[in-house]
mmCIF file of C-alpha atoms in Angstrom:
data_model
loop_
_atom_site.group_PDB
_atom_site.id
_atom_site.type_symbol
_atom_site.label_atom_id
_atom_site.label_comp_id
_atom_site.label_asym_id
_atom_site.label_seq_id
_atom_site.Cartn_x
_atom_site.Cartn_y
_atom_site.Cartn_z
ATOM 1 C CA MET A 13 -57.701 30.833 -2.942
ATOM 2 C CA SER A 14 -55.819 29.439 0.091
ATOM 3 C CA ASN A 15 -52.567 27.490 -0.153
ATOM 4 C CA LEU A 16 -54.444 24.232 0.453
ATOM 5 C CA GLY A 17 -56.977 25.161 -2.213
ATOM 6 C CA ASP A 18 -54.180 25.928 -4.657
ATOM 7 C CA LEU A 19 -52.547 22.601 -3.798
ATOM 8 C CA GLU A 20 -55.769 20.676 -4.388
ATOM 9 C CA ALA A 21 -56.394 22.502 -7.677
ATOM 10 C CA ALA A 22 -52.841 21.752 -8.869
ATOM 11 C CA VAL A 23 -53.208 18.016 -8.210
ATOM 12 C CA VAL A 24 -56.664 17.919 -9.843
ATOM 13 C CA GLY A 25 -55.118 19.638 -12.869
ATOM 14 C CA LEU A 26 -52.324 17.062 -13.099
ATOM 15 C CA ILE A 27 -54.825 14.193 -13.052
ATOM 16 C CA ALA A 28 -57.155 15.844 -15.571
ATOM 17 C CA ALA A 29 -54.205 16.370 -17.923
ATOM 18 C CA ILE A 30 -53.234 12.670 -18.050
ATOM 19 C CA GLN A 31 -53.540 11.393 -21.601
ATOM 20 C CA SER A 32 -53.243 8.068 -23.377
ATOM 21 C CA GLY A 33 -53.326 7.795 -27.155
ATOM 22 C CA GLY A 34 -54.008 11.509 -27.457
ATOM 23 C CA SER A 35 -57.165 11.422 -25.310
ATOM 24 C CA ALA A 36 -57.793 12.285 -21.667
ATOM 25 C CA VAL A 37 -57.696 9.199 -19.432
ATOM 26 C CA PHE A 38 -60.090 10.498 -16.763
ATOM 27 C CA ARG A 39 -63.562 11.682 -17.690
ATOM 28 C CA SER A 40 -63.972 13.342 -14.317
ATOM 29 C CA ALA A 41 -61.415 14.782 -11.862
ATOM 30 C CA SER A 42 -62.335 17.091 -9.002
ATOM 31 C CA GLY A 43 -61.687 18.038 -5.406
ATOM 32 C CA PHE A 44 -63.849 16.815 -2.540
ATOM 33 C CA SER A 45 -64.072 17.723 1.129
ATOM 34 C CA ASP A 46 -65.518 14.713 2.953
ATOM 35 C CA PRO A 47 -62.795 12.587 4.597
ATOM 36 C CA ASP A 48 -65.182 9.688 5.288
ATOM 37 C CA ARG A 49 -64.198 6.917 2.905
ATOM 38 C CA LYS A 50 -67.694 5.478 2.459
ATOM 39 C CA ARG A 51 -69.244 8.824 1.595
ATOM 40 C CA SER A 52 -66.325 9.771 -0.653
ATOM 41 C CA THR A 53 -66.507 6.439 -2.443
ATOM 42 C CA ALA A 54 -70.264 6.786 -2.906
ATOM 43 C CA HIS A 55 -69.784 10.282 -4.339
ATOM 44 C CA LEU A 56 -67.067 9.036 -6.711
ATOM 45 C CA ARG A 57 -69.234 6.175 -7.985
ATOM 46 C CA ARG A 58 -71.839 8.720 -9.057
ATOM 47 C CA GLN A 59 -69.290 10.326 -11.393
ATOM 48 C CA VAL A 60 -68.715 9.122 -14.943
ATOM 49 C CA ALA A 61 -65.811 6.650 -14.806
ATOM 50 C CA PRO A 62 -62.867 6.699 -15.047
ATOM 51 C CA ALA A 63 -63.045 9.319 -12.308
ATOM 52 C CA ALA A 64 -60.803 10.709 -9.582
ATOM 53 C CA LEU A 65 -61.284 12.692 -6.390
ATOM 54 C CA VAL A 66 -58.586 14.687 -4.581
ATOM 55 C CA ILE A 67 -59.174 15.149 -0.846
ATOM 56 C CA TYR A 68 -57.119 17.096 1.672
ATOM 57 C CA SER A 69 -56.873 14.698 4.616
ATOM 58 C CA GLY A 70 -54.858 16.573 7.259
ATOM 59 C CA ARG A 71 -51.202 16.572 8.263
ATOM 60 C CA LEU A 72 -48.674 13.964 9.261
ATOM 61 C CA ARG A 73 -47.090 14.458 12.679
ATOM 62 C CA THR A 74 -43.332 14.175 12.458
ATOM 63 C CA ASP A 75 -42.894 14.026 16.249
ATOM 64 C CA ALA A 76 -45.985 12.972 18.168
ATOM 65 C CA ALA A 77 -44.297 13.431 21.558
ATOM 66 C CA GLU A 78 -43.749 17.118 20.897
ATOM 67 C CA SER A 79 -46.909 17.510 18.772
ATOM 68 C CA VAL A 80 -44.918 18.922 15.887
ATOM 69 C CA VAL A 81 -47.219 19.323 12.897
ATOM 70 C CA GLY A 82 -45.574 17.927 9.787
ATOM 71 C CA LEU A 83 -46.457 17.381 6.169
ATOM 72 C CA GLU A 84 -49.836 17.843 4.524
ATOM 73 C CA LYS A 85 -51.610 14.701 3.300
ATOM 74 C CA LEU A 86 -53.712 14.251 0.196
ATOM 75 C CA THR A 87 -55.946 11.299 -0.620
ATOM 76 C CA VAL A 88 -56.633 10.434 -4.254
ATOM 77 C CA LEU A 89 -59.550 8.115 -5.034
ATOM 78 C CA VAL A 90 -59.605 6.491 -8.470
ATOM 79 C CA SER A 91 -62.595 4.597 -9.888
ATOM 80 C CA ALA A 92 -62.888 2.210 -12.806
ATOM 81 C CA GLU A 93 -66.081 0.704 -14.188
ATOM 82 C CA ASN A 94 -67.012 -2.009 -16.642
ATOM 83 C CA LEU A 95 -70.602 -3.203 -16.739
ATOM 84 C CA ARG A 96 -69.614 -6.614 -18.122
ATOM 85 C CA GLY A 97 -68.072 -7.394 -14.754
ATOM 86 C CA ARG A 98 -65.648 -10.271 -14.174
ATOM 87 C CA ASP A 99 -62.071 -8.952 -13.993
ATOM 88 C CA ASP A 100 -62.616 -6.067 -16.405
ATOM 89 C CA PRO A 101 -63.010 -3.300 -13.777
ATOM 90 C CA ARG A 102 -59.534 -4.136 -12.484
ATOM 91 C CA THR A 103 -57.702 -5.202 -15.612
ATOM 92 C CA GLY A 104 -59.575 -3.421 -18.420
ATOM 93 C CA ASP A 105 -60.685 -5.041 -21.644
ATOM 94 C CA GLY A 106 -58.345 -3.450 -24.184
ATOM 95 C CA THR A 107 -60.753 -0.639 -25.027
ATOM 96 C CA TRP A 108 -61.283 0.700 -21.486
ATOM 97 C CA HIS A 109 -58.703 1.503 -18.818
ATOM 98 C CA GLY A 110 -58.883 -0.856 -15.857
ATOM 99 C CA GLY A 111 -58.172 0.091 -12.268
ATOM 100 C CA PHE A 112 -54.607 -1.234 -12.312
ATOM 101 C CA GLU A 113 -53.750 0.857 -15.355
ATOM 102 C CA LEU A 114 -55.328 3.958 -13.819
ATOM 103 C CA LEU A 115 -53.177 3.513 -10.703
ATOM 104 C CA GLY A 116 -50.084 3.438 -12.895
ATOM 105 C CA PHE A 117 -51.147 6.641 -14.636
ATOM 106 C CA THR A 118 -51.761 8.548 -11.395
ATOM 107 C CA THR A 119 -48.634 7.295 -9.656
ATOM 108 C CA THR A 120 -46.432 8.321 -12.586
ATOM 109 C CA ALA A 121 -48.140 11.707 -12.844
ATOM 110 C CA LEU A 122 -48.030 12.537 -9.123
ATOM 111 C CA ASP A 123 -45.261 10.711 -7.244
ATOM 112 C CA GLY A 124 -42.195 12.945 -6.963
ATOM 113 C CA VAL A 125 -43.677 15.802 -8.979
ATOM 114 C CA LEU A 126 -43.259 19.442 -7.940
ATOM 115 C CA VAL A 127 -46.385 21.580 -7.531
ATOM 116 C CA GLN A 128 -46.682 25.200 -6.423
ATOM 117 C CA THR A 129 -42.983 25.623 -7.235
ATOM 118 C CA ASP A 130 -41.599 24.083 -4.048
ATOM 119 C CA ARG A 131 -44.002 21.308 -2.977
ATOM 120 C CA ARG A 132 -43.196 17.698 -3.829
ATOM 121 C CA LEU A 133 -45.777 14.907 -3.749
ATOM 122 C CA ILE A 134 -44.563 11.691 -2.116
ATOM 123 C CA ALA A 135 -46.568 8.467 -2.467
ATOM 124 C CA ILE A 136 -47.232 6.840 0.919
ATOM 125 C CA ASP A 137 -49.439 3.836 0.167
ATOM 126 C CA GLU A 138 -52.495 2.623 -1.719
ATOM 127 C CA GLN A 139 -55.309 0.174 -1.107
ATOM 128 C CA VAL A 140 -58.682 -0.982 -2.391
ATOM 129 C CA ALA A 141 -61.463 1.261 -1.038
ATOM 130 C CA TYR A 142 -64.442 -0.430 -2.703
ATOM 131 C CA ALA A 143 -65.160 -3.207 -5.193
ATOM 132 C CA ASP A 144 -68.119 -5.038 -6.643
ATOM 133 C CA GLU A 145 -68.823 -6.911 -9.896
ATOM 134 C CA THR A 146 -68.773 -3.803 -12.077
ATOM 135 C CA HIS A 147 -66.821 -1.139 -10.118
ATOM 136 C CA VAL A 148 -63.520 -0.820 -8.291
ATOM 137 C CA VAL A 149 -62.250 2.171 -6.320
ATOM 138 C CA TYR A 150 -58.631 2.527 -5.191
ATOM 139 C CA GLU A 151 -57.276 4.904 -2.585
ATOM 140 C CA GLN A 152 -53.811 6.445 -2.856
ATOM 141 C CA ARG A 153 -52.279 8.638 -0.145
ATOM 142 C CA TYR A 154 -49.613 11.265 -0.729
ATOM 143 C CA ALA A 155 -47.572 13.441 1.609
ATOM 144 C CA VAL A 156 -46.667 16.947 0.484
ATOM 145 C CA ASP A 157 -43.100 17.934 1.309
ATOM 146 C CA ARG A 158 -41.767 21.475 1.033
ATOM 147 C CA VAL A 159 -38.600 21.255 -1.043
ATOM 148 C CA ALA A 160 -35.629 23.476 -0.248
ATOM 149 C CA GLU A 161 -33.019 21.693 -2.394
ATOM 150 C CA LEU A 162 -34.226 22.998 -5.738
ATOM 151 C CA ALA A 163 -30.748 23.643 -7.150
ATOM 152 C CA ALA A 164 -29.241 20.707 -9.044
ATOM 153 C CA PRO A 165 -26.170 19.096 -7.382
ATOM 154 C CA THR A 166 -22.938 19.264 -9.372
ATOM 155 C CA PHE A 167 -19.862 17.071 -9.835
ATOM 156 C CA ASP A 168 -16.764 18.814 -11.196
ATOM 157 C CA GLY A 169 -19.001 21.825 -11.844
ATOM 158 C CA VAL A 170 -21.442 19.836 -14.010
ATOM 159 C CA ALA A 171 -25.080 19.058 -13.115
ATOM 160 C CA LEU A 172 -24.731 15.397 -14.087
ATOM 161 C CA ALA A 173 -28.408 14.591 -13.508
ATOM 162 C CA GLY A 174 -29.648 17.554 -15.544
ATOM 163 C CA ALA A 175 -31.492 20.639 -14.385
ATOM 164 C CA GLY A 176 -34.997 19.140 -14.405
ATOM 165 C CA SER A 177 -34.365 15.890 -12.540
ATOM 166 C CA LEU A 178 -35.425 15.083 -8.982
ATOM 167 C CA VAL A 179 -32.298 14.409 -6.932
ATOM 168 C CA ASN A 180 -31.839 13.808 -3.217
ATOM 169 C CA VAL A 181 -28.251 13.838 -1.948
ATOM 170 C CA VAL A 182 -27.630 11.444 0.944
ATOM 171 C CA VAL A 183 -24.299 12.039 2.696
ATOM 172 C CA GLY A 184 -22.961 8.921 4.399
ATOM 173 C CA GLU A 185 -21.086 8.415 7.618
ATOM 174 C CA VAL A 186 -17.629 9.723 8.499
ATOM 175 C CA LYS A 187 -15.469 6.837 9.692
ATOM 176 C CA ALA A 188 -12.017 6.630 11.260
ATOM 177 C CA GLU A 189 -9.879 3.498 10.995
ATOM 178 C CA THR A 190 -8.475 2.440 14.374
ATOM 179 C CA GLN A 191 -6.744 -0.386 16.176
ATOM 180 C CA THR A 192 -7.414 -1.181 19.813
ATOM 181 C CA PHE A 193 -5.339 -3.298 22.178
ATOM 182 C CA ALA A 194 -5.087 -4.030 25.878
ATOM 183 C CA PHE A 195 -2.536 -5.400 28.378
ATOM 184 C CA PRO A 196 -3.321 -8.190 30.817
ATOM 185 C CA GLY A 197 -3.979 -6.889 34.299
ATOM 186 C CA ILE A 198 -4.367 -3.255 33.152
ATOM 187 C CA ASP A 199 -7.811 -1.716 33.013
ATOM 188 C CA GLY A 200 -8.916 0.052 29.862
ATOM 189 C CA VAL A 201 -8.266 -0.227 26.134
ATOM 190 C CA TYR A 202 -5.657 1.620 24.107
ATOM 191 C CA ARG A 203 -6.746 3.027 20.752
ATOM 192 C CA HIS A 204 -4.435 3.816 17.852
ATOM 193 C CA HIS A 205 -5.841 6.155 15.200
ATOM 194 C CA LEU A 206 -4.916 5.039 11.646
ATOM 195 C CA GLY A 207 -6.559 7.870 9.754
ATOM 196 C CA MET A 208 -9.861 8.676 8.096
ATOM 197 C CA ARG A 209 -11.542 6.456 5.523
ATOM 198 C CA SER A 210 -13.701 7.333 2.538
ATOM 199 C CA ARG A 211 -17.228 8.646 2.971
ATOM 200 C CA PRO A 212 -20.105 7.362 0.762
ATOM 201 C CA ILE A 213 -22.416 9.894 -0.898
ATOM 202 C CA VAL A 214 -25.451 8.852 -2.936
ATOM 203 C CA TRP A 215 -27.568 10.779 -5.416
ATOM 204 C CA ARG A 216 -30.991 9.167 -5.495
ATOM 205 C CA GLY A 217 -34.144 10.155 -7.371
ATOM 206 C CA GLN A 218 -35.533 10.353 -10.885
ATOM 207 C CA LEU A 219 -33.781 11.522 -14.041
ATOM 208 C CA ARG A 220 -36.096 13.629 -16.189
ATOM 209 C CA ALA A 221 -35.676 14.923 -19.725
ATOM 210 C CA SER A 222 -37.968 16.192 -22.462
ATOM 211 C CA SER A 223 -37.177 13.257 -24.777
ATOM 212 C CA ASP A 224 -35.490 9.870 -24.835
ATOM 213 C CA ALA A 225 -32.569 11.367 -26.762
ATOM 214 C CA ALA A 226 -32.044 14.037 -24.099
ATOM 215 C CA LEU A 227 -32.233 11.432 -21.329
ATOM 216 C CA ASN A 228 -29.756 9.224 -23.211
ATOM 217 C CA THR A 229 -27.335 12.170 -23.219
ATOM 218 C CA ILE A 230 -27.698 12.600 -19.445
ATOM 219 C CA GLU A 231 -27.131 8.891 -18.836
ATOM 220 C CA SER A 232 -24.066 8.872 -21.114
ATOM 221 C CA GLY A 233 -22.611 11.775 -19.122
ATOM 222 C CA ILE A 234 -23.078 9.898 -15.851
ATOM 223 C CA GLU A 235 -21.514 6.745 -17.288
ATOM 224 C CA ALA A 236 -18.537 8.818 -18.484
ATOM 225 C CA ALA A 237 -18.126 10.166 -14.953
ATOM 226 C CA VAL A 238 -18.042 6.591 -13.621
ATOM 227 C CA ALA A 239 -15.350 5.711 -16.172
ATOM 228 C CA ASN A 240 -13.257 8.772 -15.237
ATOM 229 C CA PRO A 241 -10.733 7.804 -12.505
ATOM 230 C CA GLY A 242 -10.205 11.420 -11.418
ATOM 231 C CA ALA A 243 -11.360 12.901 -8.100
ATOM 232 C CA PHE A 244 -13.401 16.106 -8.213
ATOM 233 C CA THR A 245 -15.426 18.426 -6.010
ATOM 234 C CA MET A 246 -19.124 17.747 -5.477
ATOM 235 C CA VAL A 247 -21.527 20.504 -4.410
ATOM 236 C CA ASP A 248 -24.977 19.423 -3.230
ATOM 237 C CA SER A 249 -28.282 21.267 -3.346
ATOM 238 C CA TRP A 250 -27.610 22.835 0.067
ATOM 239 C CA SER A 251 -24.314 24.367 -1.156
ATOM 240 C CA ARG A 252 -22.261 21.893 0.861
ATOM 241 C CA SER A 253 -18.950 21.176 -0.851
ATOM 242 C CA PHE A 254 -17.170 17.803 -0.789
ATOM 243 C CA ALA A 255 -13.660 17.682 -2.236
ATOM 244 C CA ASP A 256 -11.835 14.646 -3.672
ATOM 245 C CA CYS A 257 -14.925 12.672 -4.735
ATOM 246 C CA VAL A 258 -14.948 9.863 -7.274
ATOM 247 C CA CYS A 259 -18.014 8.545 -9.120
ATOM 248 C CA GLU A 260 -18.206 4.789 -8.525
ATOM 249 C CA ARG A 261 -21.572 3.414 -9.702
ATOM 250 C CA PHE A 262 -24.630 4.375 -11.742
ATOM 251 C CA VAL A 263 -27.706 2.231 -11.060
ATOM 252 C CA ARG A 264 -31.018 2.353 -12.940
ATOM 253 C CA THR A 265 -33.266 1.226 -10.104
ATOM 254 C CA LYS A 266 -36.450 0.755 -12.202
ATOM 255 C CA PRO A 267 -37.399 0.639 -15.896
ATOM 256 C CA ARG A 268 -37.610 3.860 -17.903
ATOM 257 C CA ARG A 269 -41.108 5.324 -18.159
ATOM 258 C CA ARG A 270 -42.971 8.106 -19.909
ATOM 259 C CA HIS A 271 -44.678 10.889 -17.955
ATOM 260 C CA PRO A 272 -48.399 10.626 -18.816
ATOM 261 C CA THR A 273 -49.095 14.383 -18.837
ATOM 262 C CA ARG A 274 -45.905 16.028 -20.136
ATOM 263 C CA GLY A 275 -44.437 13.153 -22.139
ATOM 264 C CA ASP A 276 -41.061 13.455 -20.381
ATOM 265 C CA ALA A 277 -38.727 10.461 -20.290
ATOM 266 C CA LEU A 278 -38.296 9.277 -16.673
ATOM 267 C CA GLN A 279 -35.596 7.064 -15.181
ATOM 268 C CA PRO A 280 -35.377 6.237 -11.433
ATOM 269 C CA PHE A 281 -31.700 6.094 -10.535
ATOM 270 C CA GLU A 282 -28.886 6.115 -8.002
ATOM 271 C CA VAL A 283 -25.337 7.414 -8.454
ATOM 272 C CA HIS A 284 -22.825 6.333 -5.817
ATOM 273 C CA PHE A 285 -19.796 8.471 -4.969
ATOM 274 C CA ALA A 286 -16.941 8.124 -2.515
ATOM 275 C CA GLN A 287 -15.179 11.072 -0.896
ATOM 276 C CA LEU A 288 -11.610 9.811 -0.702
ATOM 277 C CA ASN A 289 -10.178 12.435 1.651
ATOM 278 C CA VAL A 290 -12.677 13.542 4.312
#
């Protein structure tokens, strides 16, 4: 099978594996090749709901002026059905998953996950593709990014976020402190260099652990690093080394969640550092 075929099959497998209460959430999950939304929606409505289709929909262009072909795109269509109508197709009725709940399942299962070892799915947007009194179909779009920073970043030699978490390291600006002054009648400005100032570095992503207890241990380690006044060396996923860093803040950016296929505990987060001596 081609790389795109393997990618489609991997995403279909993730959706088919989603469970709730020990049972599969989707009764049908498959790939499809027609990019036309009306035809795709009509095909999906013929499947037994809840159902999902995964469609390869081309590539993003990262630089249109230079026609640089960028990331692959996948479209995921999700359908919910309730023959009693009213709001039940969207909200569910307690015994059947509504469209909103299905969107939560697929987003948690797909957004940020690694497939084919080094491909990460990134949610772009979602919208309603079709709706009537008994059916609703939602469309989600994902970009597929090739990940090079697979190694976990470290602080004082410790992978604070754990080995299985998704972490992006964002290195902030380098800034010099200066004073400028001028003399009346003399063109130009004089600049006095007062030295370098600290550089911000942020770890941003999703903490992942096999259980709540394991995730609690990771979070406690990060909080201990914030409480430690010492400055240490940070090494990011690209093997860049930053000396004299302090850990300043740990932010849980969203509520903790449970991965619907693997059962992992998930916590979106940010950790803010400052490199004191650039």
